[in-house]
Short mmCIF file of C-alpha atoms and ligand atoms in Angstrom, two decimals:
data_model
loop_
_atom_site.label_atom_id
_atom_site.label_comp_id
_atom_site.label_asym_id
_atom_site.label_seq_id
_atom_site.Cartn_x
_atom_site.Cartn_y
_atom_site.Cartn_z
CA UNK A 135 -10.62 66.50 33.60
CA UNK A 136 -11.13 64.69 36.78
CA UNK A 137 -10.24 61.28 37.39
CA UNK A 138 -12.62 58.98 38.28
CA UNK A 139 -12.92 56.84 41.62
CA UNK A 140 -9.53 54.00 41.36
CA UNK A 141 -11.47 50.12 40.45
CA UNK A 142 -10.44 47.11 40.67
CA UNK A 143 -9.19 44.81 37.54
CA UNK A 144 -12.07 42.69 37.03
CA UNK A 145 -10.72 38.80 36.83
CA UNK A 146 -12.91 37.37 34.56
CA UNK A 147 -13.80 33.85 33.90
CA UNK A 148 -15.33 33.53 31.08
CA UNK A 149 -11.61 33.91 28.65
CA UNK A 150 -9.85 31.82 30.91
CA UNK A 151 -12.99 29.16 30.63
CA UNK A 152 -12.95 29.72 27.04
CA UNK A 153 -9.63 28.36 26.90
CA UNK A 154 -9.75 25.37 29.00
CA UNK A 155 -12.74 24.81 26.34
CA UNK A 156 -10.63 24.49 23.43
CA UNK A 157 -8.01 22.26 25.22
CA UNK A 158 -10.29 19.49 25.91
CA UNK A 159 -12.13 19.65 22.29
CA UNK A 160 -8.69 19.23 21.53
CA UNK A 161 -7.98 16.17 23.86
CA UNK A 162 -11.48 15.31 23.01
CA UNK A 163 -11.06 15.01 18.87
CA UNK A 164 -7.84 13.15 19.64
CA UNK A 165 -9.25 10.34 20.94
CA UNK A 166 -11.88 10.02 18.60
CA UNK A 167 -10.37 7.97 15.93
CA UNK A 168 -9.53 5.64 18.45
CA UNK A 169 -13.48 5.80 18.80
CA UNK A 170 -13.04 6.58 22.73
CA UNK A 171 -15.44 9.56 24.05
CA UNK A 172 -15.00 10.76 27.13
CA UNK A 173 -17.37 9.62 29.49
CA UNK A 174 -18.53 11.07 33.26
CA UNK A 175 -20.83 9.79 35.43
CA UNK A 176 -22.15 11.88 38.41
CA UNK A 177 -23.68 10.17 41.54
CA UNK A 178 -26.80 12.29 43.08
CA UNK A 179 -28.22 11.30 46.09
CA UNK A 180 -30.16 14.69 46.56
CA UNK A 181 -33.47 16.36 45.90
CA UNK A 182 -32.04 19.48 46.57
CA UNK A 183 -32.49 21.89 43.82
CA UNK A 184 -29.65 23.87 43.04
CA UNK A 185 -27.69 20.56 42.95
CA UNK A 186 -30.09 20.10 40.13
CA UNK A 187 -29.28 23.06 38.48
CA UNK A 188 -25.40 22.67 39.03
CA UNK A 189 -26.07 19.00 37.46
CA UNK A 190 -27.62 20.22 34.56
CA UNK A 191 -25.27 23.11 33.92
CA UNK A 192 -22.55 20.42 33.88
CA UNK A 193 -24.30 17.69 31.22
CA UNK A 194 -25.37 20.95 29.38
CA UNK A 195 -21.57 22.17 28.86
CA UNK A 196 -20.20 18.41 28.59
CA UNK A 197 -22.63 17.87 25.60
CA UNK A 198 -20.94 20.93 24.16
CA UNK A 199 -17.88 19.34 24.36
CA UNK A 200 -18.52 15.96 22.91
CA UNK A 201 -18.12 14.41 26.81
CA UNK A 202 -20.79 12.05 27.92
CA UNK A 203 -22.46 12.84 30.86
CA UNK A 204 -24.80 11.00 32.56
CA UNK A 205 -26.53 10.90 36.14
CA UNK A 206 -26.63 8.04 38.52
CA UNK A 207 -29.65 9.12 40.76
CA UNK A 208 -30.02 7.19 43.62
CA UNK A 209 -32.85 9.20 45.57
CA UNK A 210 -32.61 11.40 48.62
CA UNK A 211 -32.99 8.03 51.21
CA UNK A 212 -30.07 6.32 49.90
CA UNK A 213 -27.87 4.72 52.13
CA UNK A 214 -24.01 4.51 52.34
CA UNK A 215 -24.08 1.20 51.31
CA UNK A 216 -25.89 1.65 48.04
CA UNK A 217 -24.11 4.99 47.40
CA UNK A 218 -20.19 3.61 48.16
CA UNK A 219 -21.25 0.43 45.99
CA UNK A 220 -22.30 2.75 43.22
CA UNK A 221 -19.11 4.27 43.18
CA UNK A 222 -17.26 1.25 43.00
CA UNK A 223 -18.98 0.03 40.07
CA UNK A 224 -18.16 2.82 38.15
CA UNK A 225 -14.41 2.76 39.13
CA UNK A 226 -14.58 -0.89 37.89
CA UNK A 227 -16.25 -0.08 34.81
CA UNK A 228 -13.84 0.63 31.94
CA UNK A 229 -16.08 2.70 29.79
CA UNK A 230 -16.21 4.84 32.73
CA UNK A 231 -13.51 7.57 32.70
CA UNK A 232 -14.68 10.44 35.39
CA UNK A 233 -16.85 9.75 38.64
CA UNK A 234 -18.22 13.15 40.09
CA UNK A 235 -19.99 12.33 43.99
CA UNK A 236 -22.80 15.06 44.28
CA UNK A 237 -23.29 17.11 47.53
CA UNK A 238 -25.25 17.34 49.72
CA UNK A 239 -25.30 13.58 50.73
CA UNK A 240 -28.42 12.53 52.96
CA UNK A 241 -28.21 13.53 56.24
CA UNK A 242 -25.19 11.74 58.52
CA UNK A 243 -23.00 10.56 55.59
CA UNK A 244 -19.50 11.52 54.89
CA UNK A 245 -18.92 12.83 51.27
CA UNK A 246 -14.82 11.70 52.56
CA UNK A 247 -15.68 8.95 53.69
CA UNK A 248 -17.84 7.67 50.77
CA UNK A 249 -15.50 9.47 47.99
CA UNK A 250 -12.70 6.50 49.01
CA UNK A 251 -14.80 4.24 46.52
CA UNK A 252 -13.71 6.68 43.53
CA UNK A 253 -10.45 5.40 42.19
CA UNK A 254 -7.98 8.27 41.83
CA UNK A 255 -7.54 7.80 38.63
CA UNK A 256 -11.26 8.53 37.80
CA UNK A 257 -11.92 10.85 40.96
CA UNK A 258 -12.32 13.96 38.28
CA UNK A 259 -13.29 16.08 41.45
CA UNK A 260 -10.77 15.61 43.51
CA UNK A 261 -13.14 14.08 46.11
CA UNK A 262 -11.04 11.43 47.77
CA UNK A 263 -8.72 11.70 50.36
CA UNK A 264 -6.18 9.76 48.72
CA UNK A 265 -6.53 12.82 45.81
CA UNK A 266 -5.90 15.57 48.55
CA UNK A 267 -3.53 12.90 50.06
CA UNK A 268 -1.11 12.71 46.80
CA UNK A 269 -2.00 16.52 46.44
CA UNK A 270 -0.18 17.39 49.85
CA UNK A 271 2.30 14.29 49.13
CA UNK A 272 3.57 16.93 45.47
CA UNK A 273 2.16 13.46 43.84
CA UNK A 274 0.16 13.63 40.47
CA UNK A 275 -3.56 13.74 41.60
CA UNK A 276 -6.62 15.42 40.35
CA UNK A 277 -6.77 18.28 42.56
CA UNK A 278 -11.01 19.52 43.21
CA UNK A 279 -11.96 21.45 40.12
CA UNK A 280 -13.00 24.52 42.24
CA UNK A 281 -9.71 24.84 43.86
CA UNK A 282 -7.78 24.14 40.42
CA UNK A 283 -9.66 27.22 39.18
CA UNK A 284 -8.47 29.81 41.55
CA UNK A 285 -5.09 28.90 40.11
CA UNK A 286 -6.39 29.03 36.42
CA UNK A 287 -7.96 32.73 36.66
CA UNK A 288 -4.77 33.44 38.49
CA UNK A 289 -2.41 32.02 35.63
CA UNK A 290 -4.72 33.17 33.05
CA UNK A 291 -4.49 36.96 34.25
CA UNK A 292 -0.34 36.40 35.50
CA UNK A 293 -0.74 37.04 38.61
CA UNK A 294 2.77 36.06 40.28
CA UNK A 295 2.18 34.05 43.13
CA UNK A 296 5.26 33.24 43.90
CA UNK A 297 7.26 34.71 47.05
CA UNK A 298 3.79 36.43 47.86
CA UNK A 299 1.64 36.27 50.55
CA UNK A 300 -1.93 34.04 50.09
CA UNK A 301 -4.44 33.90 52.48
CA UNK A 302 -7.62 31.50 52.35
CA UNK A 303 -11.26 31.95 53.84
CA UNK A 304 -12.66 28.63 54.26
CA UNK A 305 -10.98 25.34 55.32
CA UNK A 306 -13.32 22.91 53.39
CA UNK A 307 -11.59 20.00 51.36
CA UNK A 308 -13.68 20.99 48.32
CA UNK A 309 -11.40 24.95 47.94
CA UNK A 310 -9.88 25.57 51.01
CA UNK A 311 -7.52 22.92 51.95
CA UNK A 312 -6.14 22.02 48.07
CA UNK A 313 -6.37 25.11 47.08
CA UNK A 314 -3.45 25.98 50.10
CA UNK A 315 -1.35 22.77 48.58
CA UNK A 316 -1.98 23.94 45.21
CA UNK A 317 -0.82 27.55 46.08
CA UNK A 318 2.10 26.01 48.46
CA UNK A 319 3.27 24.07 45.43
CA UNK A 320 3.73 27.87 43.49
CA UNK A 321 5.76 28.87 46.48
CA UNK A 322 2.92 31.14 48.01
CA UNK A 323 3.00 31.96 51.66
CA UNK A 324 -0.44 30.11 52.59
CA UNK A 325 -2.34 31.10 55.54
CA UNK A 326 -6.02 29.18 55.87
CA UNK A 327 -8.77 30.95 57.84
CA UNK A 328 -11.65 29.71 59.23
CA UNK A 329 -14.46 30.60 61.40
CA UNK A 330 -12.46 30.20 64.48
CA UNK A 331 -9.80 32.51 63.07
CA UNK A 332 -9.18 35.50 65.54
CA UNK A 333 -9.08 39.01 64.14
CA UNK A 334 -10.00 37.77 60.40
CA UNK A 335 -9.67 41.42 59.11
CA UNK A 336 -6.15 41.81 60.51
CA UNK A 337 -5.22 38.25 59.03
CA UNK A 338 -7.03 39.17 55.53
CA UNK A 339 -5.74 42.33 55.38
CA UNK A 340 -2.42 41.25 55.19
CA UNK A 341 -3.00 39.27 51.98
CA UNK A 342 -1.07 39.88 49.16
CA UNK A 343 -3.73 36.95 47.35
CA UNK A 344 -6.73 36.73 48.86
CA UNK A 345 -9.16 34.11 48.50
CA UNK A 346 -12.69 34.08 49.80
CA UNK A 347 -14.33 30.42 49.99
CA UNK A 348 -16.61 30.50 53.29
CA UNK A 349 -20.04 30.76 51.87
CA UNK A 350 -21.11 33.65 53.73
CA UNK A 351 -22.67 36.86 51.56
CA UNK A 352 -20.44 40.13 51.67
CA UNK A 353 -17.89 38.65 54.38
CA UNK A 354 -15.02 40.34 52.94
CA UNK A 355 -15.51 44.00 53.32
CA UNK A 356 -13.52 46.91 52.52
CA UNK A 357 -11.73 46.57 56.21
CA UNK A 358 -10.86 42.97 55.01
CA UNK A 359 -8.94 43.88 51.72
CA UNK A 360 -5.42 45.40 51.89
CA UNK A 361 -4.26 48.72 48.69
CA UNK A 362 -3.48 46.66 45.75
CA UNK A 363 -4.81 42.80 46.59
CA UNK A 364 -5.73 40.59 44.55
CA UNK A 365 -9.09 39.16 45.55
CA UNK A 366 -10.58 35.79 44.01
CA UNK A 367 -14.29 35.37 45.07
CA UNK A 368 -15.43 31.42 45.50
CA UNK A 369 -18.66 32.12 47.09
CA UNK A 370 -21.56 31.27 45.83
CA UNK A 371 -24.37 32.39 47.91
CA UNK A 372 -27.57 32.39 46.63
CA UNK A 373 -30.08 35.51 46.76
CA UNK A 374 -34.14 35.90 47.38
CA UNK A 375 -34.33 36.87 44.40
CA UNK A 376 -33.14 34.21 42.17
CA UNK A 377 -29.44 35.96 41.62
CA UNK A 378 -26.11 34.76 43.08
CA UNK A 379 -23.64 37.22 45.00
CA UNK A 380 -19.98 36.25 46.23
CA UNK A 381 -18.28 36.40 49.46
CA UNK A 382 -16.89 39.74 48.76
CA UNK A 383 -18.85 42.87 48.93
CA UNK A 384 -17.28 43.83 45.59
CA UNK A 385 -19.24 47.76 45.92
CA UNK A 386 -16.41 48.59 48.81
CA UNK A 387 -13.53 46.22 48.35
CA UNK A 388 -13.45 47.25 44.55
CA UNK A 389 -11.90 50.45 45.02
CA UNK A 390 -9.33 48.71 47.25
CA UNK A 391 -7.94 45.86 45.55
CA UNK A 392 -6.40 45.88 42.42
CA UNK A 393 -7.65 43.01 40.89
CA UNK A 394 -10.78 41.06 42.03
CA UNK A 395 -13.13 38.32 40.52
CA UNK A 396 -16.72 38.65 39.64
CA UNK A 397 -19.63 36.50 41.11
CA UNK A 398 -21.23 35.65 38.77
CA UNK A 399 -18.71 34.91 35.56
CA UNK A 400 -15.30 34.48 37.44
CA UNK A 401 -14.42 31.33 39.05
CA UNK A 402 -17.71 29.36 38.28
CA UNK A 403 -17.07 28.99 34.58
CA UNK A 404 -13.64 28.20 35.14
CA UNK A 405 -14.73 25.71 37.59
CA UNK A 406 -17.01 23.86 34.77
CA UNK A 407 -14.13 24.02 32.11
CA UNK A 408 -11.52 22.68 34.32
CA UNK A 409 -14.31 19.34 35.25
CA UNK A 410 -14.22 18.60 31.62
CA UNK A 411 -10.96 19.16 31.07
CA UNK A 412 -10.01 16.72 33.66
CA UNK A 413 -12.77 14.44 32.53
CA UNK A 414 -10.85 14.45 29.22
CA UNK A 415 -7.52 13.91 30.80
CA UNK A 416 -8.87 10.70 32.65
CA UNK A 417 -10.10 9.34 29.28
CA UNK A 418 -6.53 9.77 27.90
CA UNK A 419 -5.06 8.50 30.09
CA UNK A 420 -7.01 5.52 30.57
P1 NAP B 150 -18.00 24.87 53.49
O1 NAP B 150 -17.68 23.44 53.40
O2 NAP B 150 -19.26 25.32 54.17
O3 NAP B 150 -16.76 25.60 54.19
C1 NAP B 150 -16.81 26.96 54.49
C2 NAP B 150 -15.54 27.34 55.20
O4 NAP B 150 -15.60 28.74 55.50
C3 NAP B 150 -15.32 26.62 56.53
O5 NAP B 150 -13.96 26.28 56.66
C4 NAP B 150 -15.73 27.64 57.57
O6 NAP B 150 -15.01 27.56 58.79
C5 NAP B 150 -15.36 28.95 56.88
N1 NAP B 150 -16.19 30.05 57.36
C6 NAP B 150 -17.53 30.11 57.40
N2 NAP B 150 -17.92 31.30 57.94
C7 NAP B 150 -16.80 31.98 58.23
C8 NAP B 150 -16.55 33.23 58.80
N3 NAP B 150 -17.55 34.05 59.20
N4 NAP B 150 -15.28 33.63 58.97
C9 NAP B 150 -14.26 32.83 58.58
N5 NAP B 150 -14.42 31.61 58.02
C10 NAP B 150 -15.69 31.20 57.85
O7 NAP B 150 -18.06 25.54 52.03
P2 NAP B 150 -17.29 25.14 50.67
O8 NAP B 150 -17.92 23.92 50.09
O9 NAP B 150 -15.83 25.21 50.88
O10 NAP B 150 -17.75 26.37 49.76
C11 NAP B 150 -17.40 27.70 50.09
C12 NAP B 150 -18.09 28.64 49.14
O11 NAP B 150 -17.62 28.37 47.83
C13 NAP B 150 -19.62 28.46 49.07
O12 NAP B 150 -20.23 29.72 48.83
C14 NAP B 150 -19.81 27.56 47.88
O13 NAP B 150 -21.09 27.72 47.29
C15 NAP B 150 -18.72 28.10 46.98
N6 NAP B 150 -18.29 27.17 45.94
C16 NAP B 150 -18.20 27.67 44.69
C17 NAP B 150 -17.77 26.86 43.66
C18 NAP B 150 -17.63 27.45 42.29
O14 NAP B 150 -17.48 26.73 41.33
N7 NAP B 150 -17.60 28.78 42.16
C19 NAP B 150 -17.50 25.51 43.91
C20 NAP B 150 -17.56 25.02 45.22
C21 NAP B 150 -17.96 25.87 46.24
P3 NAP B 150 -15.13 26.28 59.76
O15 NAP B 150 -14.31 25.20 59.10
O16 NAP B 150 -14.53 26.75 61.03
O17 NAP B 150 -16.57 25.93 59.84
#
């Protein structure tokens, strides 16, 4: 009998997600003899269509879970003023638990900027800077959902982190920056790459964890991946055809790595769990 070519553990989401599930129905039925639900709000200022989609997925799985989850829609020609004023309101308003800021934001406006309306305590995203802030500071913050993921899947399939080498694709405060203070915090050796980065294979290579969150199809190719990595695929990136591939060209890194994530059904469902779950969290602790 001859072996067949060495794969890749596949890092599934869709366990992990499952889990995060049943935590918040559990945070969720808690607080329901209190007669609190859990309610979200998420500010769109966008007509673009797969912020549509990501909006509905998100009501769609917060019905499931008993979370209310409505849309503030404030058109594609909003201003700053009407959007940061929004946002206030809702920090204000007690029956209000979780504020999510859609991206994109018209043309010119700072989702950072803007996202310092949110009060931390409701800023279920991790949008604000004073969320990354207390992040970096090893104070209690929501950290972005995305970025909170990565370290889910990780957990979820114990992969030690500690001691070991991590390096980052993408600098963005949405994955790449509190995803390297979330990592730090497990006593991972962080490096964060970007587009400037010189020699990116050499750099990725190296990478004992490595994440890919730069948005750019099939990046991470089989010269990018050292024997053994773990690789955990953020990208997104959608096709002509309707589908959605990674930032990892899975075909040649998988016989590689040793573990790596699926695009579709690895860190997107997580992603979605961990919202709600946080959404939940904010409600309790309210
Ligand atoms: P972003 O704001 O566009 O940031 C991309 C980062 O990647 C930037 O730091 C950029 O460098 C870097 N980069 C781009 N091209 C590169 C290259 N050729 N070599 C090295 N670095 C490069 O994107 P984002 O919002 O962080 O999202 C990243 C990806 O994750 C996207 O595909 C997005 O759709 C996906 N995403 C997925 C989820 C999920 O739930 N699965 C959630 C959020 C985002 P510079 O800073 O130098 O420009």
């Amino acid at each position: 009998m001859t072996a067949g070519p060495v794969t890749a553990r596949a890092l599934s989401g869709k366990e992990a997600a499952a889990m995060l599930n049943g935590q918040t129905s559990a945070l969720v039925s808690r607080l329901s003899p209190a007669g609190t639900v859990p309610r979200l709000v998420i500010v769109s200022a966008t007509d673009d269509a797969s912020s549509a989609w990501y909006v509905r997925s998100i009501i769609r799985a917060a019905g499931r879970l008993d979370i209310e989850c409505d849309v503030r829609d404030l058109g594609p020609g909003a201003d700053a003023a009407a959007i940061s004023g929004a946002l206030s309101a809702l920090s204000a308003d007690p029956a209000v638990h979780g504020i999510i800021l859609q991206t994109p934001l018209p043309p010119g406006l700072s989702a950072a900027e803007l996202a310092l309306a949110i009060d931390p305590a409701k800023d279920v995203d991790g949008a604000s800077p004073v969320s990354l802030g207390r992040l970096s500071a090893g104070l209690k913050a929501f950290a972005p959902a995305t970025a909170q993921a990565v370290l889910r899947l990780l957990d979820f399939h114990t992969i030690e982190l500690s001691g070991r080498r991590a390096v980052i694709v993408g600098r963005s405060t949405v994955v790449g920056k509190p995803l390297a203070q979330l990592l730090l915090a497990r006593n991972a050796t962080v490096t964060i790459c970007h587009s400037r980065t010189r020699d990116l294979p050499t750099v990725t290579a190296q990478a004992e964890v490595l994440v890919a969150a730069a948005g750019r199809p099939a990046l991470i190719g089989a010269g990018y991946v050292g024997a053994g990595a773990v690789v955990i695929d953020v990208g997104t990136n959608p096709t002509s055809d309707g589908g959605l591939v990674g930032d990892v060209d899975a075909s040649a890194v998988a016989p590689i790595a040793g573990a790596l994530s699926p695009v579709p059904g690895g860190v997107g469902p997580v992603t979605t769990a961990q919202l709600l779950l946080n959404a939940a969290s904010a409600a309790a602790a309210a």
